[in-house]
XYZ file of C-alpha atoms in Angstrom:
665
model
C 51.014 -38.129 -2.360
C 47.454 -39.156 -3.162
C 46.322 -38.446 0.417
C 47.993 -35.071 0.294
C 46.221 -34.222 -2.981
C 42.885 -35.351 -1.527
C 43.438 -33.153 1.507
C 44.138 -30.162 -0.747
C 41.012 -30.882 -2.788
C 38.939 -31.138 0.396
C 40.320 -27.849 1.682
C 39.491 -26.215 -1.661
C 35.920 -27.492 -1.538
C 35.519 -26.225 2.037
C 36.775 -22.788 0.997
C 34.272 -22.673 -1.873
C 31.438 -23.668 0.474
C 32.557 -21.063 3.025
C 32.650 -18.352 0.371
C 29.242 -19.455 -0.909
C 27.743 -19.410 2.592
C 29.246 -15.986 3.224
C 27.737 -14.695 -0.030
C 24.361 -16.214 0.852
C 24.406 -14.383 4.192
C 25.109 -10.947 2.695
C 21.655 -10.535 1.116
C 19.645 -11.298 4.291
C 21.980 -9.108 6.382
C 21.527 -6.189 3.988
C 17.742 -6.664 4.100
C 17.827 -6.772 7.917
C 19.906 -3.589 8.079
C 17.532 -1.948 5.595
C 14.520 -2.806 7.768
C 16.167 -1.341 10.867
C 17.216 1.790 8.955
C 13.725 2.396 7.547
C 12.079 1.882 10.925
C 14.608 4.156 12.667
C 13.994 6.937 10.124
C 10.199 6.629 10.348
C 9.917 6.079 14.127
C 9.803 9.804 15.102
C 6.785 10.186 12.827
C 4.708 8.164 15.294
C 4.564 11.296 17.455
C 2.569 13.176 14.811
C -1.135 13.928 14.901
C -4.240 12.846 13.030
C -4.882 14.962 9.932
C -7.781 15.909 7.642
C -9.609 12.752 6.509
C -8.338 10.785 9.519
C -11.040 12.414 11.633
C -13.931 11.822 9.207
C -12.994 8.180 8.659
C -11.733 7.018 12.047
C -14.502 8.724 14.027
C -16.794 5.882 12.892
C -14.873 3.627 15.298
C -17.197 5.033 17.966
C -19.829 2.584 16.676
C -17.722 -0.415 17.741
C -16.591 0.176 21.355
C -15.663 -3.523 21.759
C -15.357 -6.681 19.663
C -18.283 -8.187 21.563
C -20.550 -5.532 20.032
C -21.368 -7.506 16.868
C -24.040 -5.069 15.722
C -21.760 -2.054 16.048
C -18.901 -3.932 14.382
C -21.016 -4.809 11.342
C -22.345 -1.266 11.056
C -18.811 0.140 11.225
C -17.423 -2.285 8.648
C -20.196 -2.279 6.073
C -22.117 0.991 6.342
C -21.680 3.416 3.469
C -20.753 6.255 5.802
C -19.555 9.759 5.022
C -16.015 8.448 5.511
C -14.505 5.361 3.873
C -16.839 3.740 1.303
C -18.425 0.464 2.405
C -16.467 -1.468 -0.228
C -13.209 -0.733 1.627
C -14.251 -2.748 4.677
C -10.920 -4.583 4.783
C -9.146 -1.272 5.425
C -11.740 -0.464 8.082
C -11.099 -3.837 9.687
C -7.375 -3.096 9.871
C -7.979 0.032 11.978
C -9.457 -2.207 14.681
C -5.926 -3.533 15.219
C -5.166 -0.217 16.874
C -8.405 0.811 18.592
C -12.119 0.056 18.788
C -13.365 3.488 19.805
C -12.972 7.212 19.197
C -11.338 9.594 20.031
C -8.049 7.738 20.015
C -4.288 8.341 19.932
C -2.459 8.325 16.579
C 0.735 6.582 17.749
C -0.497 2.994 17.364
C -2.120 3.706 13.996
C 1.061 5.269 12.596
C 3.187 2.436 14.006
C 1.065 -0.115 12.117
C 1.310 1.948 8.921
C 5.119 1.966 9.206
C 5.211 -1.821 9.602
C 2.949 -2.312 6.557
C 5.209 0.010 4.549
C 8.257 -2.087 5.487
C 6.450 -5.312 4.541
C 5.533 -3.782 1.172
C 9.161 -2.822 0.604
C 10.289 -6.388 1.291
C 7.631 -7.674 -1.121
C 9.015 -5.325 -3.796
C 12.536 -6.680 -3.206
C 11.147 -10.198 -3.601
C 9.115 -9.236 -6.681
C 12.073 -7.670 -8.510
C 14.286 -10.620 -7.554
C 11.764 -13.058 -9.072
C 11.441 -10.939 -12.202
C 15.213 -10.881 -12.644
C 15.459 -14.644 -12.175
C 12.574 -15.338 -14.552
C 14.229 -13.181 -17.217
C 17.393 -15.287 -16.833
C 19.782 -12.861 -15.167
C 22.792 -13.797 -13.061
C 21.860 -14.353 -9.398
C 24.284 -11.772 -7.992
C 23.068 -9.107 -10.412
C 19.457 -10.052 -9.666
C 19.972 -9.585 -5.935
C 21.698 -6.223 -6.374
C 18.950 -4.858 -8.648
C 16.258 -6.104 -6.250
C 17.935 -4.627 -3.175
C 18.535 -1.233 -4.773
C 14.985 -1.015 -6.157
C 13.393 -1.984 -2.832
C 15.706 0.294 -0.854
C 15.015 3.332 -3.019
C 11.279 2.674 -2.733
C 11.318 2.170 1.031
C 13.393 5.294 1.618
C 11.707 7.546 -0.940
C 10.436 10.814 0.623
C 7.337 10.762 -1.614
C 6.059 7.771 0.383
C 6.075 9.573 3.741
C 2.649 11.112 3.136
C 1.250 7.632 2.491
C 2.929 5.985 5.475
C 2.309 8.622 8.168
C -1.148 9.717 6.996
C -3.186 7.139 8.908
C -6.144 6.866 6.560
C -3.813 6.063 3.644
C -3.445 2.587 5.106
C -6.039 1.925 2.399
C -3.362 2.606 -0.239
C -0.787 0.527 1.630
C -3.078 -2.497 1.947
C -4.243 -2.311 -1.663
C -0.588 -2.320 -2.763
C 0.226 -5.166 -0.361
C -2.459 -7.469 -1.755
C -1.547 -6.560 -5.339
C 2.101 -7.401 -4.655
C 1.237 -10.696 -2.973
C -1.102 -11.513 -5.868
C 1.690 -10.898 -8.405
C 4.127 -13.066 -6.422
C 1.591 -15.910 -6.342
C 1.131 -15.462 -10.070
C 4.881 -15.563 -10.758
C 5.279 -18.822 -8.856
C 2.436 -20.352 -10.831
C 3.787 -18.967 -14.121
C 7.101 -20.748 -13.595
C 5.288 -23.991 -12.799
C 3.171 -23.727 -15.950
C 6.268 -23.092 -18.081
C 7.737 -26.306 -16.621
C 4.560 -28.271 -17.459
C 3.473 -28.540 -13.812
C 0.108 -27.384 -15.092
C -2.366 -28.098 -12.295
C -0.303 -26.542 -9.493
C 0.692 -23.649 -11.736
C -2.854 -22.653 -12.632
C -3.917 -22.944 -8.973
C -1.164 -20.526 -7.912
C -1.845 -18.122 -10.774
C -5.617 -18.093 -10.379
C -5.430 -17.773 -6.593
C -2.988 -14.883 -6.845
C -4.932 -13.046 -9.508
C -8.417 -13.425 -8.031
C -7.373 -13.181 -4.382
C -5.035 -10.226 -4.922
C -7.624 -8.336 -6.966
C -10.517 -8.883 -4.547
C -8.522 -8.203 -1.371
C -6.853 -5.191 -3.011
C -10.244 -3.824 -4.088
C -11.675 -4.324 -0.575
C -8.822 -2.143 0.672
C -9.087 0.492 -2.061
C -10.518 0.522 -5.587
C -7.025 0.607 -7.161
C -6.787 -3.093 -6.331
C -8.688 -3.883 -9.551
C -5.597 -2.874 -11.547
C -3.851 -6.181 -10.739
C -4.847 -7.933 -14.021
C -3.402 -4.989 -15.954
C -0.112 -5.132 -14.026
C 0.202 -8.854 -14.754
C -0.777 -8.368 -18.394
C 2.087 -5.866 -18.725
C 4.456 -8.509 -17.330
C 3.268 -11.085 -19.859
C 3.409 -8.805 -22.888
C 6.738 -7.127 -22.143
C 8.864 -9.466 -20.002
C 7.607 -13.046 -20.312
C 7.388 -13.654 -24.049
C 10.160 -16.256 -23.711
C 8.157 -18.336 -21.225
C 6.223 -21.242 -22.624
C 2.661 -22.253 -21.800
C 0.457 -25.288 -22.256
C -2.387 -25.619 -24.735
C -4.746 -24.086 -22.192
C -2.487 -21.145 -21.507
C -3.888 -18.787 -24.165
C -7.458 -19.471 -22.990
C -6.522 -18.812 -19.372
C -4.758 -15.578 -20.354
C -7.800 -14.344 -22.259
C -10.228 -15.262 -19.457
C -8.201 -14.017 -16.490
C -6.044 -11.208 -17.897
C -7.476 -9.751 -21.086
C -11.171 -10.007 -20.165
C -10.885 -8.304 -16.712
C -8.713 -5.573 -18.255
C -11.271 -4.932 -21.015
C -14.093 -4.954 -18.445
C -12.250 -2.366 -16.321
C -11.689 -0.016 -19.258
C -15.268 -0.588 -20.400
C -16.588 0.173 -16.916
C -14.708 3.476 -16.817
C -16.201 4.430 -20.188
C -19.670 3.230 -19.108
C -19.486 5.433 -16.002
C -18.453 8.492 -18.020
C -21.957 10.089 -17.941
C -21.924 9.770 -14.135
C -18.438 11.274 -13.943
C -19.481 14.141 -16.235
C -22.394 14.932 -13.924
C -20.084 14.935 -10.895
C -17.748 17.418 -12.588
C -20.367 20.057 -11.745
C -19.094 19.759 -8.161
C -15.494 20.501 -9.188
C -13.811 23.784 -10.233
C -12.669 22.105 -13.480
C -14.301 20.131 -16.289
C -13.164 16.837 -17.854
C -10.996 18.510 -20.477
C -9.283 20.741 -17.928
C -8.706 17.779 -15.640
C -7.018 15.721 -18.372
C -4.843 18.669 -19.408
C -3.877 19.281 -15.788
C -3.123 15.607 -15.172
C -0.465 15.759 -17.893
C 1.412 18.300 -15.742
C 0.632 16.344 -12.578
C 2.090 13.109 -13.987
C 5.289 14.818 -15.138
C 5.573 16.438 -11.697
C 5.156 12.994 -10.120
C 7.944 11.617 -12.315
C 10.216 14.540 -11.438
C 9.611 13.938 -7.733
C 10.310 10.209 -8.154
C 13.565 10.780 -10.046
C 14.694 13.596 -7.734
C 13.958 12.265 -4.220
C 14.132 15.370 -2.054
C 11.844 16.517 0.749
C 10.996 19.973 -0.544
C 7.458 20.291 -1.847
C 6.204 17.008 -0.409
C 3.070 17.127 1.765
C -0.609 16.190 1.716
C -1.576 19.738 0.784
C -1.769 20.260 -2.978
C -5.199 21.893 -3.278
C -3.341 24.956 -4.590
C -2.294 23.115 -7.748
C -3.141 25.330 -10.736
C -5.640 24.132 -13.334
C -4.677 23.906 -17.015
C -7.269 25.745 -19.101
C -5.600 25.073 -22.449
C -2.464 23.708 -24.107
C -0.627 26.961 -23.427
C -2.460 28.000 -20.258
C 0.025 27.462 -18.675
C 2.676 26.640 -21.349
C 3.975 23.776 -19.190
C 0.833 21.855 -20.197
C 1.986 21.363 -23.783
C 5.496 20.441 -22.651
C 4.057 17.847 -20.249
C 1.886 16.310 -22.965
C 4.908 16.059 -25.289
C 6.910 14.340 -22.524
C 4.131 11.829 -21.772
C 3.508 11.071 -25.452
C 7.260 10.607 -25.848
C 7.377 8.124 -22.964
C 4.448 6.114 -24.300
C 5.941 6.112 -27.805
C 9.286 4.945 -26.404
C 7.561 2.138 -24.496
C 5.875 0.935 -27.687
C 8.828 1.286 -30.092
C 11.473 -0.213 -27.774
C 9.338 -2.969 -26.218
C 11.574 -5.670 -27.778
C 14.959 -3.968 -27.589
C 14.509 -2.463 -24.110
C 11.684 -4.474 -22.492
C 12.433 -3.385 -18.932
C 12.285 0.281 -19.954
C 8.925 -0.315 -21.635
C 7.655 -2.329 -18.673
C 8.607 0.351 -16.120
C 6.901 3.085 -18.140
C 3.744 1.029 -18.688
C 3.649 0.000 -14.992
C 3.702 3.689 -13.969
C 0.839 4.613 -16.288
C -1.246 1.577 -15.301
C -1.032 2.670 -11.662
C -2.521 6.058 -12.568
C -5.391 4.906 -14.827
C -8.074 5.423 -12.174
C -6.838 8.312 -10.020
C -5.239 10.367 -12.802
C -7.803 9.631 -15.508
C -11.397 10.599 -16.177
C -12.753 10.068 -12.653
C -13.483 13.536 -11.159
C -11.132 13.264 -8.173
C -8.955 16.021 -6.769
C -5.973 16.858 -8.934
C -2.859 15.927 -6.966
C -1.997 13.530 -4.151
C 1.411 11.981 -3.519
C -0.010 8.678 -2.276
C -1.178 7.912 -5.827
C 2.455 7.060 -6.648
C 2.858 4.467 -3.899
C 2.842 1.401 -6.196
C 3.288 3.113 -9.623
C 6.727 4.479 -8.641
C 8.121 0.925 -8.612
C 8.242 1.123 -12.428
C 10.590 4.143 -12.771
C 12.785 2.977 -9.866
C 13.140 -0.478 -11.420
C 14.215 1.131 -14.710
C 16.930 3.176 -12.974
C 18.342 0.282 -10.956
C 18.124 -2.288 -13.748
C 19.960 -0.319 -16.421
C 22.455 1.197 -13.986
C 23.546 -2.255 -12.805
C 23.160 -4.433 -15.919
C 24.615 -2.052 -18.528
C 28.198 -2.986 -19.475
C 30.412 0.071 -19.016
C 33.829 1.124 -17.780
C 32.129 3.569 -15.412
C 30.938 0.787 -13.091
C 32.381 2.438 -9.997
C 30.822 5.805 -10.844
C 27.412 4.195 -11.459
C 27.444 2.372 -8.129
C 28.542 5.555 -6.384
C 25.672 7.392 -8.080
C 23.164 4.759 -6.929
C 24.419 4.966 -3.355
C 24.265 8.765 -3.625
C 20.649 8.557 -4.826
C 19.875 6.201 -1.939
C 21.499 8.587 0.549
C 19.581 11.517 -0.945
C 16.338 9.562 -0.539
C 17.141 8.627 3.056
C 17.964 12.217 3.979
C 14.836 13.505 2.243
C 12.675 10.969 4.070
C 14.325 11.748 7.409
C 13.658 15.467 6.874
C 10.080 14.770 5.820
C 9.417 12.558 8.848
C 10.680 15.360 11.113
C 8.120 17.689 9.538
C 5.331 15.155 10.081
C 6.358 14.437 13.674
C 5.789 17.998 14.899
C 2.602 20.029 14.238
C 4.502 23.272 14.791
C 7.209 22.342 12.295
C 4.676 21.100 9.749
C 2.745 24.387 9.960
C 5.924 26.391 9.406
C 7.171 24.285 6.489
C 3.878 23.683 4.702
C 2.830 27.342 4.969
C 6.113 28.388 3.405
C 5.827 25.899 0.535
C 2.066 26.209 -0.048
C 1.176 29.796 0.910
C -2.049 29.808 -1.143
C -3.367 26.405 -0.082
C -6.744 26.780 1.692
C -6.167 23.530 3.564
C -2.765 24.637 4.816
C -4.283 27.893 6.083
C -7.091 25.964 7.825
C -4.561 23.555 9.329
C -2.398 26.439 10.551
C -5.420 28.259 11.959
C -6.493 25.184 13.945
C -2.956 24.713 15.254
C -2.677 28.299 16.508
C -6.102 28.093 18.185
C -4.935 24.969 20.024
C -1.909 26.971 21.193
C -4.069 29.892 22.346
C -2.491 32.178 19.721
C -5.734 33.666 18.401
C -4.116 36.530 16.491
C -2.003 34.147 14.419
C -5.095 32.051 13.728
C -7.081 35.105 12.637
C -4.265 36.178 10.283
C -4.494 32.841 8.461
C -8.279 32.988 8.316
C -8.285 36.527 6.957
C -5.855 35.412 4.248
C -8.184 32.513 3.473
C -11.142 34.923 3.223
C -9.135 36.940 0.671
C -8.351 33.783 -1.330
C -11.893 32.380 -1.130
C -14.301 35.317 -0.556
C -17.301 33.186 -1.621
C -16.742 30.502 1.004
C -18.768 30.423 4.228
C -16.276 28.241 6.107
C -13.470 30.778 6.757
C -15.904 33.410 8.097
C -17.589 30.824 10.297
C -14.167 29.932 11.664
C -13.540 33.606 12.397
C -16.838 33.586 14.281
C -15.732 30.466 16.156
C -12.414 32.092 17.134
C -14.402 35.161 18.259
C -16.502 32.959 20.546
C -13.435 31.198 21.958
C -11.371 34.354 22.488
C -14.230 36.605 23.633
C -13.311 39.264 21.041
C -14.968 40.099 17.730
C -12.586 38.809 15.060
C -15.228 38.581 12.335
C -15.401 42.247 11.397
C -19.156 42.193 10.703
C -22.470 41.431 12.364
C -23.749 37.860 12.302
C -26.953 39.029 10.584
C -24.839 40.345 7.679
C -23.056 37.001 7.538
C -26.411 35.220 7.249
C -27.297 37.389 4.262
C -23.998 36.495 2.563
C -24.775 32.798 2.947
C -27.585 33.090 0.397
C -25.089 33.146 -2.482
C -21.880 31.509 -1.178
C -20.231 28.532 -2.860
C -20.087 25.167 -1.132
C -16.906 24.513 0.834
C -15.764 21.448 2.727
C -15.530 22.969 6.222
C -18.588 25.227 6.630
C -21.030 22.613 7.955
C -18.471 21.142 10.370
C -17.602 24.599 11.729
C -21.285 25.459 12.124
C -21.724 22.261 14.156
C -18.702 23.173 16.294
C -20.216 26.596 16.923
C -23.406 25.021 18.246
C -21.525 22.541 20.439
C -19.495 25.427 21.828
C -22.653 27.434 22.562
C -24.079 24.532 24.545
C -21.010 24.499 26.775
C -20.436 28.244 27.045
C -22.563 31.166 25.742
C -21.006 33.234 22.943
C -21.261 37.015 23.173
C -21.803 37.327 19.407
C -24.105 34.419 18.758
C -27.649 33.341 19.627
C -29.641 30.204 18.832
C -31.745 32.294 16.447
C -28.560 33.098 14.550
C -27.764 29.393 14.396
C -31.205 28.547 12.984
C -30.961 31.374 10.440
C -27.512 30.266 9.247
C -28.606 26.622 8.909
C -31.798 27.601 7.054
C -29.920 29.905 4.680
C -27.361 27.255 3.755
C -30.142 24.658 3.332
C -31.815 27.005 0.829
C -28.527 27.674 -1.008
C -28.470 25.883 -4.428
C -24.730 25.178 -4.125
C -25.345 23.188 -0.944
C -28.421 21.458 -2.345
C -26.144 19.745 -4.884
C -24.308 18.071 -1.980
C -26.277 15.263 -0.341
C -23.906 14.881 2.586
C -23.959 18.606 3.316
C -27.765 18.727 3.246
C -28.054 15.680 5.526
C -25.626 17.223 8.028
C -27.345 20.617 7.920
C -30.745 19.062 8.672
C -29.168 17.005 11.468
C -27.676 20.174 12.903
C -31.005 21.971 12.696
C -32.638 19.000 14.439
C -30.116 19.361 17.284
C -30.732 23.100 17.549
C -34.536 22.855 17.525
C -34.340 19.980 20.016
C -32.194 22.193 22.250
C -34.870 24.892 21.946
C -37.592 22.390 22.895
C -39.289 22.318 19.486
C -39.792 18.546 19.177
C -41.967 18.737 16.044
C -39.319 20.672 14.137
C -36.655 18.295 15.424
C -38.545 15.266 14.090
C -39.200 16.925 10.729
C -35.528 17.820 10.279
C -34.456 14.300 11.199
C -36.840 13.057 8.519
C -35.296 15.452 5.978
C -31.789 14.357 6.959
C -32.793 10.744 6.335
C -34.148 11.649 2.891
C -30.849 13.194 1.876
C -28.768 10.303 3.220
C -30.279 7.064 4.527
C -28.998 6.297 7.998
C -30.953 3.977 10.279
C -29.707 5.769 13.427
C -31.352 8.992 12.231
C -34.659 7.215 11.544
C -34.611 5.576 14.983
C -33.948 8.938 16.633
C -36.833 10.412 14.640
C -39.135 7.612 15.824
C -38.242 8.302 19.464
C -39.033 11.991 19.040
C -42.437 11.180 17.485
C -43.098 8.713 20.310
C -42.323 11.384 22.917
C -45.035 13.483 21.255
C -47.502 10.592 21.274
C -47.395 10.389 17.470
C -46.984 6.613 17.410
C -48.056 6.088 13.803
C -45.353 8.540 12.646
C -42.916 6.775 14.958
C -43.756 3.420 13.351
C -43.272 4.907 9.880
C -39.803 6.040 10.951
C -39.038 2.559 12.336
C -40.051 0.988 9.015
C -37.656 3.320 7.212
C -34.942 2.398 9.716
C -35.507 -1.309 9.051
C -35.291 -0.766 5.286
C -31.967 1.046 5.722
C -30.577 -1.484 8.210
C -28.326 -3.399 5.844
C -24.816 -4.223 4.859
C -24.093 -2.369 1.627
C -21.517 -3.479 -0.931
C -21.929 -1.548 -4.174
C -25.458 -2.372 -5.392
C -25.798 -5.387 -3.064
C -27.749 -4.896 0.148
C -27.797 -7.673 2.730
C -30.533 -6.941 5.253
C -30.312 -8.237 8.796
C -32.357 -8.000 11.969
C -31.743 -5.937 15.072
C -33.196 -7.196 18.351
C -33.097 -3.648 19.709
C -35.022 -2.287 16.720
C -37.576 -5.113 16.817
C -38.186 -4.598 20.533
C -38.702 -0.865 19.991
C -41.128 -1.559 17.127
C -43.159 -3.967 19.319
C -43.375 -1.361 22.058
C -44.565 1.301 19.607
C -47.243 -1.018 18.256
C -48.574 -1.623 21.777
C -48.574 2.106 22.547
C -50.311 2.846 19.240
C -53.018 0.231 19.973
C -53.567 1.702 23.446
C -53.863 5.176 21.947
C -56.401 3.964 19.376
C -58.385 2.124 22.085
C -58.441 5.241 24.288
C -59.542 7.366 21.340
C -62.338 4.909 20.558
C -63.411 4.853 24.203
C -63.557 8.652 24.332
C -65.592 8.780 21.140
C -67.945 6.139 22.555
């Protein structure tokens, strides 16, 4: 009888172990299926093209060519170019995974972005799981909340424009390092609460400092990590104990960096105010508009559909007052209500408060006082974790008889997200489809019209391109760019699509506003002329247009535009054989934006004219600008090529002086 009872007990234990093992396998299998699903949905997007800022930023890869080119690699990574700021060199480094030169193919870049997005989603699952465990929730509930939160985030259609827009790898990497930093911190926080002090502080400090620095070197939003962790401590971890040193560590590593960040933003306010002169809105209008923008973000997060999602939101209307438009006041009331709720219910509903605060922390820089453009979906990449966590947490942990309905609703929301993302990826995978959809949803967006115009030119459909450009001229009559593009289409097609003489266009340029495409189009016109003469355009026209824009006050407020215009004029005058004018314009370009390549080119032009002293002056300027720049830090280094050229110029200059002395003698 005893043996029989023992056998039954053994069988019971085996059944429990089998059930436990089966339960332990479910989580990893769900995660694996989720990864495959996300990749399958995103995979068609790899067939899409480069867009907008991709060209300006990735074109600097031409400096590298190969990893053996140390000089070119350093210049690419650390130069403060007209693309990605020098501080984001970690993001620049990541692009070398896919190619070391330009032009390139977008497929590999987009593939890498998709993989980083999946990794970030898995980190969010892990993060939420740790938070649930640390706030003493049942393991099964913790896993369900974590899986739903991560799944909704991975499959959210709002994240497509971050994942498939190559240059937004900066946002992805910044989020990745912030997430890893928080996970390091959480491990250390548990150790500290268990009196494993030394190991705990090592984990916490490493996560905080490492995550912040690496996040910042990917994109400036990385500096928000101390604020994210501070929100965790204030709202979710009050029950966790700390050692005697804990309060000092918290003040030094959480409160102090947070205060410094806020103080820095206030300190930079005079600089921001000055830069608002380059925007069509002032600080007050920006803050009023951001109230509407933030509520629109929240609506898009809570209603995950494809419609309205894209990278083109330059048509977003500006709020000029509380009731202009009336939605401004409503948005402010909503945001004030959310913040008030977070404060009043921080003890009763800590997760609700935490999710709200997390969302607002993520928008402090890009939706605050800094004079950036008004609306971009990628700004929600990490902030949206807060609202999604709120939804999943309260849907799953709230005791109710409607459990089945709630789970069905969550799966419905997940399905809606997946369908929206699949639809969005289809739009991104085909230029023709994206033109059709984005034109329909953003008919007054200048960037959409430019994008559509470029697409139709590439298809040889010049009439369709001209229609978009004419509409853009109507929307922005004081821009030079659209009319220059009409001139470019005229040159390509062989027919006058401009509707005026070029000389009349030059006169208009005296009073036009600055626009982001005019200088690039003017450069394209000149490159086209060099390959094939244009029936409407002469080199004199090109010089006149460049000179007129250089004299335009609106362009003089833009250093990059002035540098590029002088570079263009240097190319034109060089093409015409006017070496003196070429050298002088290269010198002016260098004054507007220091670039050692420009100074070296200037020195070679002076040398070709026998003006060796001027050439040496240009070399000295090149040497002074030959540095790695990180914020206000400049690390100068030597170039063997530059030194050799300087030595040669010195010899030539001495010979010239000796010959002059001999002639005088």
